Coordinates of N, CA and C in Angstrom, one line a residue:
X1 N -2.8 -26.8 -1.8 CA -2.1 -26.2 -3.0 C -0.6 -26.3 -2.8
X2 N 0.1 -26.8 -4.0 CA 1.8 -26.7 -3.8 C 2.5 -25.2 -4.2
X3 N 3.1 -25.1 -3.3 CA 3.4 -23.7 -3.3 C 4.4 -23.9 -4.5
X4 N 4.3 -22.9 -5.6 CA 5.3 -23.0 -6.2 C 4.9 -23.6 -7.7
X5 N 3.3 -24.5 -7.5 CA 3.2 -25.3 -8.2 C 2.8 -25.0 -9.4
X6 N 3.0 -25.6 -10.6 CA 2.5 -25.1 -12.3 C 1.9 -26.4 -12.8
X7 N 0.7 -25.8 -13.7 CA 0.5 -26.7 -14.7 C 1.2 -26.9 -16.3
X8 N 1.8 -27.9 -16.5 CA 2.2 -27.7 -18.0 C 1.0 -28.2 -18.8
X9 N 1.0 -27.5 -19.9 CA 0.0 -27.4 -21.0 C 0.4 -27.7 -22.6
X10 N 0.4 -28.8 -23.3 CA 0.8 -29.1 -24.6 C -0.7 -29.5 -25.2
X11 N 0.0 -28.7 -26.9 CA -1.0 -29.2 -27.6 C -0.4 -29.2 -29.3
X12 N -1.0 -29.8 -29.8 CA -0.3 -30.9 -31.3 C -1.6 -30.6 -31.9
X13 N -1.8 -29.6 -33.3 CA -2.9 -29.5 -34.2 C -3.2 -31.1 -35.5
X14 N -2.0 -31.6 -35.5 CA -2.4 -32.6 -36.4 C -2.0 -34.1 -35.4
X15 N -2.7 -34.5 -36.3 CA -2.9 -36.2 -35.1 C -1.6 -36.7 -36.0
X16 N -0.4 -36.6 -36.9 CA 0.3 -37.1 -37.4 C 1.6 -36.5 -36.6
X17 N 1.6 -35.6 -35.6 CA 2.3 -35.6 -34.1 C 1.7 -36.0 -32.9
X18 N 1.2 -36.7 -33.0 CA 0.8 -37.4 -31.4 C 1.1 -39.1 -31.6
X19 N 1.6 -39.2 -30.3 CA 1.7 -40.6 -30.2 C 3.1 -40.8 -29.2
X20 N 4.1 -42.0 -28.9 CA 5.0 -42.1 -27.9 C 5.9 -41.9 -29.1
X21 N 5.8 -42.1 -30.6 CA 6.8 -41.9 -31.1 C 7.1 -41.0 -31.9
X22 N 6.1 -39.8 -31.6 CA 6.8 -38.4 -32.2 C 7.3 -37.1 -31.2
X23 N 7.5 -36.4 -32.1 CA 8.6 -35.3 -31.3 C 7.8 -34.1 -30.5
X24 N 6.9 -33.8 -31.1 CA 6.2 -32.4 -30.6 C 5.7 -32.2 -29.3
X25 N 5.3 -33.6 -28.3 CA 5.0 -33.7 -27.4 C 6.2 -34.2 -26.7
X26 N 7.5 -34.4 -26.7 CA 8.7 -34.4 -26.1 C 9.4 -33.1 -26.0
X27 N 9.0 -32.6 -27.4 CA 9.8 -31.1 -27.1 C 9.3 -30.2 -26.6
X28 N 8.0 -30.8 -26.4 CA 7.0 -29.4 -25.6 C 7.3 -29.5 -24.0
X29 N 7.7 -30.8 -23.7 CA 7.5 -31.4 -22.7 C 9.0 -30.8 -21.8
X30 N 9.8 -31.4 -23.1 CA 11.3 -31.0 -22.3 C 11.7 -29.0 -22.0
X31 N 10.8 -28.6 -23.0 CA 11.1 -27.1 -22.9 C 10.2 -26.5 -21.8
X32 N 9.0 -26.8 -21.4 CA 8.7 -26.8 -20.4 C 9.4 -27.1 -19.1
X33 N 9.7 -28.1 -18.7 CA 10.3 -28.9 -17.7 C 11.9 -27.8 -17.4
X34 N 12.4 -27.5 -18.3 CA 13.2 -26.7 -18.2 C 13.6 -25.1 -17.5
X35 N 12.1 -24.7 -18.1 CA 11.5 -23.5 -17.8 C 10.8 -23.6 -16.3
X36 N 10.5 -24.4 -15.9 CA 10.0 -24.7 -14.3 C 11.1 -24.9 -13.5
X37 N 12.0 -25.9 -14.0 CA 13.8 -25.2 -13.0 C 14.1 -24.3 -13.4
X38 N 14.5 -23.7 -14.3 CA 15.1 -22.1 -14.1 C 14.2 -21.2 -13.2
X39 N 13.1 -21.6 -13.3 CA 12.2 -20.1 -12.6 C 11.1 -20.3 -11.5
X40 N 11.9 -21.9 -10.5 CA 11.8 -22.3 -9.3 C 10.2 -23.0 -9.3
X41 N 9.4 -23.6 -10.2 CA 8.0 -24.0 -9.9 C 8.4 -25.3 -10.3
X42 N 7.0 -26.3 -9.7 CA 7.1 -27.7 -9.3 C 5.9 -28.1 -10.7
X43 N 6.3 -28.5 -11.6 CA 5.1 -29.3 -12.4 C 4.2 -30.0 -11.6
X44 N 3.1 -29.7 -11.0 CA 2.3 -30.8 -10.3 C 1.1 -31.5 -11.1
X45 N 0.9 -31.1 -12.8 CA 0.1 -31.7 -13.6 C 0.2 -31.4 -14.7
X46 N -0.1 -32.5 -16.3 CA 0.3 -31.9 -17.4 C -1.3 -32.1 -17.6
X47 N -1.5 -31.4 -18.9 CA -2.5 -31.5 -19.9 C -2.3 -31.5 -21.4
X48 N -2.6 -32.6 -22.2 CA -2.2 -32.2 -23.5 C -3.5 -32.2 -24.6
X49 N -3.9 -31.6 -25.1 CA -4.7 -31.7 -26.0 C -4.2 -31.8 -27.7
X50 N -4.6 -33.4 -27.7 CA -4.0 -34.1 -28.6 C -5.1 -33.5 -30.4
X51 N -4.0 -33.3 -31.2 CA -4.8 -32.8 -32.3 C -6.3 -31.5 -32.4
X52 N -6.0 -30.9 -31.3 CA -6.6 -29.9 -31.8 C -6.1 -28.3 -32.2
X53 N -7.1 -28.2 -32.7 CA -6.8 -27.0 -33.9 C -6.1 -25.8 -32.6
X54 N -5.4 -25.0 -33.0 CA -5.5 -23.6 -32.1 C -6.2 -22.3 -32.3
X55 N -6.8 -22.7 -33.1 CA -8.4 -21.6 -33.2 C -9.5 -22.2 -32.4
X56 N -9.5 -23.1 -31.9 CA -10.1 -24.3 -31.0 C -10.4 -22.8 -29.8
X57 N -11.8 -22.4 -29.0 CA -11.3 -21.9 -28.1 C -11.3 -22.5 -26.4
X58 N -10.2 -22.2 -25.5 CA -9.5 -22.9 -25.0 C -10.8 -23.9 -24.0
X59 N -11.8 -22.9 -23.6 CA -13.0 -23.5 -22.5 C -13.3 -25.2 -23.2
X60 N -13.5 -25.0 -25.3 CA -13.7 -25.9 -25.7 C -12.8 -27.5 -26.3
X61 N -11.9 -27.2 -25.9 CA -10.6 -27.9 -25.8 C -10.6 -29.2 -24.4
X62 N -11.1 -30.1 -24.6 CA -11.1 -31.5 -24.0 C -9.8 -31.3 -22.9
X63 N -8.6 -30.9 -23.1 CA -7.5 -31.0 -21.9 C -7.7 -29.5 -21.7
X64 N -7.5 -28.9 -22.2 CA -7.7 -27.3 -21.5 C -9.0 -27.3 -20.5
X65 N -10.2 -28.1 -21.0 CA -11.3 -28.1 -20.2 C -11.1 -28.4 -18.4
X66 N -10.2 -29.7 -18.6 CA -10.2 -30.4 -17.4 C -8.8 -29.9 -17.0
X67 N -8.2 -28.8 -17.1 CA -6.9 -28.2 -16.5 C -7.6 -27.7 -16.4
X68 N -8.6 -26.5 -16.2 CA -9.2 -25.2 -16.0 C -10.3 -26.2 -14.5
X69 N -10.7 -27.1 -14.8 CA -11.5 -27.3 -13.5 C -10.4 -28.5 -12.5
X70 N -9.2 -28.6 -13.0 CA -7.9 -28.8 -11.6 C -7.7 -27.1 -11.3
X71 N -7.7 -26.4 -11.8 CA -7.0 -25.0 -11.2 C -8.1 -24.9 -10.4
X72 N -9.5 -24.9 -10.5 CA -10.7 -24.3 -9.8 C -10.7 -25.3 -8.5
X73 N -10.2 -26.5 -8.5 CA -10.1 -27.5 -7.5 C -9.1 -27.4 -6.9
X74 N -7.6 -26.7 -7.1 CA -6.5 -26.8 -6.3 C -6.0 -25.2 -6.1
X75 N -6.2 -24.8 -6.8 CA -6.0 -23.4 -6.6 C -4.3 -22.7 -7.4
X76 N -4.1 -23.2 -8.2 CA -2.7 -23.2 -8.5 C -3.0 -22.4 -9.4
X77 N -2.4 -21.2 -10.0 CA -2.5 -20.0 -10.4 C -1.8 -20.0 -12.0
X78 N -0.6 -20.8 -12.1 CA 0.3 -20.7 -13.0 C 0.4 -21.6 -14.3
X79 N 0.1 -21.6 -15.3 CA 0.4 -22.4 -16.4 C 1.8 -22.7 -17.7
X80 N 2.4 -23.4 -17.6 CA 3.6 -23.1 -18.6 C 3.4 -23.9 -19.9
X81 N 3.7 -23.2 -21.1 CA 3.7 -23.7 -22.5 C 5.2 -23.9 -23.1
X82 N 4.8 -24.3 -23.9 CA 6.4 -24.0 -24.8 C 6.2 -22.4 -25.8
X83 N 5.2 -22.7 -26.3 CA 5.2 -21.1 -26.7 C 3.6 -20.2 -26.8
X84 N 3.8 -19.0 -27.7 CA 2.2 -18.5 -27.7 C 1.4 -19.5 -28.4
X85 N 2.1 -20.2 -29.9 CA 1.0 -20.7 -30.6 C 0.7 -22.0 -29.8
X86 N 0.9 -22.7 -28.7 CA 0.2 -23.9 -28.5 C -0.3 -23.4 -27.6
X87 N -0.9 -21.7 -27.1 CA -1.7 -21.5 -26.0 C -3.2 -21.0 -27.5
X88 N -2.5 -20.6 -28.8 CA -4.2 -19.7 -29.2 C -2.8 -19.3 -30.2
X89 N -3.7 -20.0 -32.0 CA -3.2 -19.8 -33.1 C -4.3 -18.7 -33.9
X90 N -5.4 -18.0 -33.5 CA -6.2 -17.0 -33.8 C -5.8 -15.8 -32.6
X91 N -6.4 -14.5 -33.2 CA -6.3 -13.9 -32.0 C -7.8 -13.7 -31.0
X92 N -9.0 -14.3 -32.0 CA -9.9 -14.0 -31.1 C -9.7 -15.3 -30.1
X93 N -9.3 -16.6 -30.6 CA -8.6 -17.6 -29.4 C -8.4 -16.8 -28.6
X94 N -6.8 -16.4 -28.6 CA -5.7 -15.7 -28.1 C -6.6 -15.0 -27.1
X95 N -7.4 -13.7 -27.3 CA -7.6 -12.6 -26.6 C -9.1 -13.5 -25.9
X96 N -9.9 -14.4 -26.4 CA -10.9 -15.0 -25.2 C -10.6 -16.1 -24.1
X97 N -9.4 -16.3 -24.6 CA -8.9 -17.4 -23.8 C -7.9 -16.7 -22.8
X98 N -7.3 -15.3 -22.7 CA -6.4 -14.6 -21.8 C -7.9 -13.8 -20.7
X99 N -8.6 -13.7 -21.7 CA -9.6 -12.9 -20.7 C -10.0 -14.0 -20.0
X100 N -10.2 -14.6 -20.5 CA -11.0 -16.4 -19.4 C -10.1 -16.5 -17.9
X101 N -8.9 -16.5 -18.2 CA -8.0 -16.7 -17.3 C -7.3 -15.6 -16.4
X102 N -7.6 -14.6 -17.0 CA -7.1 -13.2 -16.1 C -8.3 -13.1 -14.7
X103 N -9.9 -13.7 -15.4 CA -10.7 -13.9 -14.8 C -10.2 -14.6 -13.3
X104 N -9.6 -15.2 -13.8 CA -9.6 -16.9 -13.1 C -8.4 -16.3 -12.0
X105 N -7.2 -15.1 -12.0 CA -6.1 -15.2 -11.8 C -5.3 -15.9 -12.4
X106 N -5.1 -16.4 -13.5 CA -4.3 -17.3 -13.7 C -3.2 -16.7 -14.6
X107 N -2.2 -16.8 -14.2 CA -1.0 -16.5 -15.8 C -0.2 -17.9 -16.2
X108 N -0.1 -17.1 -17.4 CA 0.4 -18.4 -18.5 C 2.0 -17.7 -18.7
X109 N 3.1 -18.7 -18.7 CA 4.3 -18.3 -19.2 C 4.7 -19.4 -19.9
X110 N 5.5 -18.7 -20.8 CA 6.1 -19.3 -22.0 C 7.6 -20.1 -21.7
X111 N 7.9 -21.1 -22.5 CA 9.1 -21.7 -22.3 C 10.6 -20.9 -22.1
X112 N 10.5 -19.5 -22.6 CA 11.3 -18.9 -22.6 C 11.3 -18.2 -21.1
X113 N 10.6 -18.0 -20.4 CA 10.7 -17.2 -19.3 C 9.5 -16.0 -19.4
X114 N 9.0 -15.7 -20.3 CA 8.5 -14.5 -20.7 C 6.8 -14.5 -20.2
X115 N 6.4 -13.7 -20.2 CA 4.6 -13.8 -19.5 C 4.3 -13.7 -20.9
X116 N 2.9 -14.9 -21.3 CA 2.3 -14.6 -22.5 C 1.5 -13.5 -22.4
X117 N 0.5 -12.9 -21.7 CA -0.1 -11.7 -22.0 C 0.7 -10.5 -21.6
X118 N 0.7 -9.5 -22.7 CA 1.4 -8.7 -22.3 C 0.7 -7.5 -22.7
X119 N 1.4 -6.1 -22.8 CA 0.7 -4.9 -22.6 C -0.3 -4.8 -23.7
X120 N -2.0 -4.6 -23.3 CA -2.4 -4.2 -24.5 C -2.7 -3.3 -25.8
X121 N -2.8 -3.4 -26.9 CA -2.8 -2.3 -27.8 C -4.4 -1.8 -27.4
X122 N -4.7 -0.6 -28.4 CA -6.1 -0.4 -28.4 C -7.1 -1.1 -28.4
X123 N -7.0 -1.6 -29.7 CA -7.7 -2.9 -30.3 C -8.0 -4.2 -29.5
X124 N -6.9 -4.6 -29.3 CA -6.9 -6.1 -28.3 C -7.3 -5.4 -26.7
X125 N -7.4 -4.5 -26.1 CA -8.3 -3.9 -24.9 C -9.1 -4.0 -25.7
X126 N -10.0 -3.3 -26.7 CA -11.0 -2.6 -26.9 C -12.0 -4.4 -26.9
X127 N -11.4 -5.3 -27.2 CA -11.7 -6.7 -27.6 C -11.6 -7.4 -26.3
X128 N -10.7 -7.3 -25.4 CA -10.6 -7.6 -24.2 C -12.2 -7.2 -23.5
X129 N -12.3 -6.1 -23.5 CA -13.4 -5.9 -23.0 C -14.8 -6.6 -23.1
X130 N -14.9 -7.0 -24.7 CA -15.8 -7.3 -25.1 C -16.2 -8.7 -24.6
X131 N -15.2 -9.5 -24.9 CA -14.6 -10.6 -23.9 C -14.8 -10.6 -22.9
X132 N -14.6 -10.1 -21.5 CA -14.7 -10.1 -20.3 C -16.1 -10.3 -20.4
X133 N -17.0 -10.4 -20.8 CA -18.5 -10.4 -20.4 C -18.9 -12.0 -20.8
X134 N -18.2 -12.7 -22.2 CA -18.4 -13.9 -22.5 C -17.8 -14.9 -21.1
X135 N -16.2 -14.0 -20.7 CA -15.3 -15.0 -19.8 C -16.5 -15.2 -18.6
X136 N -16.9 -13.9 -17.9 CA -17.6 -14.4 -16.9 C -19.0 -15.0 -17.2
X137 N -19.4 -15.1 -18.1 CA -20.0 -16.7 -18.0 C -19.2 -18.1 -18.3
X138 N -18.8 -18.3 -19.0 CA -18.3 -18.9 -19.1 C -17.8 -19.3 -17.2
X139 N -16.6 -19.0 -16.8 CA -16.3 -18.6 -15.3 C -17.5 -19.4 -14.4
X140 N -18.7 -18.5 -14.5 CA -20.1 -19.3 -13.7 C -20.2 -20.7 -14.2
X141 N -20.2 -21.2 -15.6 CA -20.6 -22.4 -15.8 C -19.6 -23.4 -15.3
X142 N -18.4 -22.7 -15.2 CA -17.5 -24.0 -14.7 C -17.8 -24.7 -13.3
X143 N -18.0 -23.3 -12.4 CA -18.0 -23.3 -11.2 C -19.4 -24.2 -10.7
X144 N -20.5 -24.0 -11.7 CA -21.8 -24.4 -11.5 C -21.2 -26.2 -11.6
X145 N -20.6 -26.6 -13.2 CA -20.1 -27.8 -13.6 C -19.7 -28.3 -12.1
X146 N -18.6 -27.6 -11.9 CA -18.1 -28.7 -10.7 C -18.9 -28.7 -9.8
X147 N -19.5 -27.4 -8.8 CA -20.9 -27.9 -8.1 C -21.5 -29.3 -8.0
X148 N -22.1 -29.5 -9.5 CA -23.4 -30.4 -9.8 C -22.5 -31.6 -10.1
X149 N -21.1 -31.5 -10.1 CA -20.0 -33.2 -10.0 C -19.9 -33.6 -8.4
X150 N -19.8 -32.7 -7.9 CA -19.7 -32.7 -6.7 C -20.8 -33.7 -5.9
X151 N -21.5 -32.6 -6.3 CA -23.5 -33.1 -5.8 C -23.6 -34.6 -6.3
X152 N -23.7 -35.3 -7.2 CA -23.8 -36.3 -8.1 C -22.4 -37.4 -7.3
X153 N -21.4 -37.2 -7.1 CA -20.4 -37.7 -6.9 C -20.7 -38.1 -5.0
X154 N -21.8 -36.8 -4.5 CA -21.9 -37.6 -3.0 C -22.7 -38.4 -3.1
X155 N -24.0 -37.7 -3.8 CA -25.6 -38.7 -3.5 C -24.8 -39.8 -4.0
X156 N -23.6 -40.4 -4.5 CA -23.6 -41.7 -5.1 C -22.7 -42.1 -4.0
X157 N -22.1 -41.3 -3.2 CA -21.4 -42.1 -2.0 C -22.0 -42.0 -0.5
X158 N -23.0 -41.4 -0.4 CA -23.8 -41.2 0.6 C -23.0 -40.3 1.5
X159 N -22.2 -39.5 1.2 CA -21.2 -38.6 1.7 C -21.0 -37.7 1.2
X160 N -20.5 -36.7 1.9 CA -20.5 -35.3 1.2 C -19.0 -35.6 0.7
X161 N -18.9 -35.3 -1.1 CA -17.3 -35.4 -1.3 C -16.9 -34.2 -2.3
X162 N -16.1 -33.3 -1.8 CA -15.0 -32.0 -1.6 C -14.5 -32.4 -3.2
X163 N -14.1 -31.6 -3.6 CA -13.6 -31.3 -4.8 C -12.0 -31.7 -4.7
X164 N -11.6 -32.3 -5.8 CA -10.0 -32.3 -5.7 C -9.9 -32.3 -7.2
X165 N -8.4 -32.7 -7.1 CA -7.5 -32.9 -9.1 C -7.6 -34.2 -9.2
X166 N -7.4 -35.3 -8.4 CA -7.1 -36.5 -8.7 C -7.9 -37.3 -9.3
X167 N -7.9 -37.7 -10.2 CA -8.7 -38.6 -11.5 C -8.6 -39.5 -11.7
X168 N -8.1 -40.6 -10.5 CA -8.1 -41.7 -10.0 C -8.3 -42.6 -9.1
X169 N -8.6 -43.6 -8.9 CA -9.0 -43.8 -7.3 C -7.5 -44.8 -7.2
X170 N -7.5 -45.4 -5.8 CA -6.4 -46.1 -5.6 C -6.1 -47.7 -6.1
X171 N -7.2 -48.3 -6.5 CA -7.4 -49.6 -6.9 C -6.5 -49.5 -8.3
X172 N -6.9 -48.1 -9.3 CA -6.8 -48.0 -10.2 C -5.0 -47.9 -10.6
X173 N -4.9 -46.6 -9.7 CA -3.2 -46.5 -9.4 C -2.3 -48.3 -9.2
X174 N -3.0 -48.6 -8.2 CA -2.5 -49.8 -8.0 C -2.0 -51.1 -8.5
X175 N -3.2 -51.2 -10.1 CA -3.3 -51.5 -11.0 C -2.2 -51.2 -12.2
X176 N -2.4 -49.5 -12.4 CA -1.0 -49.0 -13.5 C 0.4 -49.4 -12.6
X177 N 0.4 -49.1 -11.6 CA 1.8 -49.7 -11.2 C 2.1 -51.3 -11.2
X178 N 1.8 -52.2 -11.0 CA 1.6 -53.5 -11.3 C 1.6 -53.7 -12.8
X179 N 0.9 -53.2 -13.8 CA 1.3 -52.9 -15.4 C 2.2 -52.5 -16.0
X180 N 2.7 -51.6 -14.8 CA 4.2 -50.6 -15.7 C 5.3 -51.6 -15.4
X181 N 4.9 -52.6 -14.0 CA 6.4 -52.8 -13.5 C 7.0 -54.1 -14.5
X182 N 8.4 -53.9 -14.7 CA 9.4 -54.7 -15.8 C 9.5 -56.0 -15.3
X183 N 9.0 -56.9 -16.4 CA 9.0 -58.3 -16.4 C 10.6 -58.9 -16.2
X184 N 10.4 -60.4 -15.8 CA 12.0 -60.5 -15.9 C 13.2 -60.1 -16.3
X185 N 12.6 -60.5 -17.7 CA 14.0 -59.7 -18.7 C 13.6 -58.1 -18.7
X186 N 13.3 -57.3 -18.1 CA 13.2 -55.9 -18.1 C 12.2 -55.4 -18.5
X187 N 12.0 -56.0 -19.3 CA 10.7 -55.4 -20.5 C 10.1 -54.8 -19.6
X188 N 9.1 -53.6 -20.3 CA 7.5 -53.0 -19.7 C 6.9 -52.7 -21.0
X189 N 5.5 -52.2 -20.5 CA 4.6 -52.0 -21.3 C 4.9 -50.7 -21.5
X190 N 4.3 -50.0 -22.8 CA 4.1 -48.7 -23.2 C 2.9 -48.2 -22.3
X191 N 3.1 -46.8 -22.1 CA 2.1 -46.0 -21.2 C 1.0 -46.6 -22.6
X192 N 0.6 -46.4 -23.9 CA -0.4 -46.5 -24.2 C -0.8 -48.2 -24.1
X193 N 0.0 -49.3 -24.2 CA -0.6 -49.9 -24.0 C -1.3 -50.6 -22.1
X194 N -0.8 -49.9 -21.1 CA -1.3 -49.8 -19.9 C -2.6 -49.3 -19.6
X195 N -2.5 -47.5 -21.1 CA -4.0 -47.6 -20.8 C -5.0 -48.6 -21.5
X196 N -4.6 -49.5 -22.7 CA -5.5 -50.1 -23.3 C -5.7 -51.1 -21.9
X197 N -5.1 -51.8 -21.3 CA -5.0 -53.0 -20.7 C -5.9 -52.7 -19.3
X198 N -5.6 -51.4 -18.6 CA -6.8 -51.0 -18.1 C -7.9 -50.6 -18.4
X199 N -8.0 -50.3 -20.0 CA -9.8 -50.3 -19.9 C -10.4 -51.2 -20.2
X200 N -9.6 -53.0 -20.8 CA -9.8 -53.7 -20.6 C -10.8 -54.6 -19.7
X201 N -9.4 -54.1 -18.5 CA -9.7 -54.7 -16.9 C -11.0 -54.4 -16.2
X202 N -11.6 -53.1 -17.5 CA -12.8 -52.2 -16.2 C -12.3 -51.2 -15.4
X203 N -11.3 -50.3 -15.6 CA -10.7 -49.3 -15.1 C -10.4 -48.4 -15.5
X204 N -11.2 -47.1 -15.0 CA -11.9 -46.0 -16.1 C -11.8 -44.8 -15.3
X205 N -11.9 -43.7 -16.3 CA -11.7 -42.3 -15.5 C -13.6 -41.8 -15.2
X206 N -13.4 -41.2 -14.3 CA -14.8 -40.8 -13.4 C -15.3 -40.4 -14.7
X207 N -15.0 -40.0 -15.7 CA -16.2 -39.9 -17.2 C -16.5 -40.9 -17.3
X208 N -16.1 -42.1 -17.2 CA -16.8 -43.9 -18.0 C -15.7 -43.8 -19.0
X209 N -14.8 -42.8 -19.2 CA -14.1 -43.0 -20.5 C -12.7 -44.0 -20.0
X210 N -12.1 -44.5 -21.1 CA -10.8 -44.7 -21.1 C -9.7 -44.0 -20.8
X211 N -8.3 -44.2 -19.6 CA -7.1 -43.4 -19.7 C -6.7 -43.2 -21.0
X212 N -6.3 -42.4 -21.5 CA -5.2 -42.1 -22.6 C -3.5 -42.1 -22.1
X213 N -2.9 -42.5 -22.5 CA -1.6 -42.8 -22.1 C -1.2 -41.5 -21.1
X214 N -1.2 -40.4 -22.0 CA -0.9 -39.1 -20.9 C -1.0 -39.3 -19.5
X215 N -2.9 -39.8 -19.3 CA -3.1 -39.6 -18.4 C -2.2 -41.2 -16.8
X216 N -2.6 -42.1 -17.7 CA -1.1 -43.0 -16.9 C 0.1 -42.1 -16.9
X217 N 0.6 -41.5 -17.5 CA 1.8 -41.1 -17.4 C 2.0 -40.0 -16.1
X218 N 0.7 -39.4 -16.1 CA 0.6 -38.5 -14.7 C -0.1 -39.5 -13.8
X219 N -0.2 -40.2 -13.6 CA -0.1 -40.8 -12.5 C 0.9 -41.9 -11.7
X220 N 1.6 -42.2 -12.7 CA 3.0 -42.9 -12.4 C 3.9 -41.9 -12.1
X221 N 3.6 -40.9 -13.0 CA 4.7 -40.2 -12.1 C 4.1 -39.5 -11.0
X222 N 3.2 -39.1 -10.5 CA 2.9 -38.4 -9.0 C 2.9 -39.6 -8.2
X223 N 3.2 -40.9 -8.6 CA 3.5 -42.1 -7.6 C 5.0 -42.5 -7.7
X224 N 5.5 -41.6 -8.0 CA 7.2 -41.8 -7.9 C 8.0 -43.0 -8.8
X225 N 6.8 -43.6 -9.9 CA 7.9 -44.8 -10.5 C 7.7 -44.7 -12.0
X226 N 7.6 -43.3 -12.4 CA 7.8 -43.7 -13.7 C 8.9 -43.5 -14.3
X227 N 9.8 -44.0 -15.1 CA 10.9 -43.9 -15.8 C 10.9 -43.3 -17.3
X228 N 11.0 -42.1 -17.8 CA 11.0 -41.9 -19.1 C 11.8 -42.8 -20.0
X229 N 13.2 -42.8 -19.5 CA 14.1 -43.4 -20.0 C 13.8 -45.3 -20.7
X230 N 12.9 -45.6 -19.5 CA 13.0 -46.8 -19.3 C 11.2 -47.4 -19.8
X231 N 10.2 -46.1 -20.5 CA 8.9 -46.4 -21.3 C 9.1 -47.1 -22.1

């Protein structure tokens, strides 16, 4: 575990902000990034959950899913947003998805510095409560989830293999970097077109599914060569 370490968390309810050329996922990104140097933590992974709703709740949210089973794999306690509405735009969101994670240890802070859960009123305890009984199942199923990836992931390697975050193997890395890097005249490819070109090649995340650009973009950068400037 990186001492120190945070996950950043973005999310965009309409698919008419997602993409390399709109704003919502840059300003989430940069207010974030910001908020991790003022208040000394290392981004060691993003997640964005592209176009979904924030009444969505969080267990069933595609990137929240797979940040919630890196936290259960690395142990990293801390999540930063840009604000409350891209953590839970309802409050039964809001209040099932804080119980999920208070479960978990985990806190969430906001781009401003501020802790998102804060003192409860009657009501939102009296609801917390209620909650805490859905969280801990929920809680078991994840744990069971990774278990039975685990299990499935040895019998296929004839070895016992340990749980981690990394959601790539090295052929694969090897590959996006060789894709990203600038042709003579400078040029590079767009992170989204890297992921197209890898799933082309046959180079796929342990679902069978396709990268989405995001996910090249965390991997270039935990390999030291990606260039925002220069996408």
């Amino acid at each position: 575990m990186t001492e120190n370490g945070a996950i950043a968390y973005l999310r965009t309810s309409s698919a008419a902000n997602v993409g390399d050329d709109k704003g919502s996922g840059a300003r989430q990104r940069d207010a974030i990034a910001r908020c991790a140097k003022e208040n000394g933590f290392q981004i060691v992974a993003e997640y964005y959950d592209e176009a979904v709703s924030g009444a969505e709740l969080i267990e069933n949210r595609p990137g929240f899913k797979a940040l919630l089973e890196h936290i259960a794999g690395n142990g990293i306690r801390t999540i930063i947003i840009e604000d409350p509405s891209r953590f839970a735009r309802t409050m039964h969101a809001s209040i099932f998805g804080e119980v999920l994670l208070k479960g978990l240890n985990v806190q969430v802070i906001c781009a401003n510095g501020e802790p998102l859960f804060e003192e409860e009123d009657d009501m939102r305890r009296a609801m917390s409560q209620i909650g805490m009984v859905f969280a801990e199942l929920e809680k078991r199923k994840l744990v069971k989830r990774l278990k039975d990836g685990r299990d499935r992931r040895s019998e296929a390697a004839g070895r016992r293999v340990e749980g981690g975050s990394r959601q790539y193997s090295e052929d694969t890395l090897t590959r996006a970097k060789a894709l990203y890097r600038a042709d003579r005249k400078g040029n590079r490819r767009s992170l989204r077109q890297i992921a197209t070109d890898l799933a082309n090649e046959g180079f796929t995340a342990p679902s069978g599914k396709a990268y989405q650009a995001n996910s090249v973009r965390q991997m270039l950068v935990k390999a030291g060569v990606y260039r925002p400037d220069a996408a």
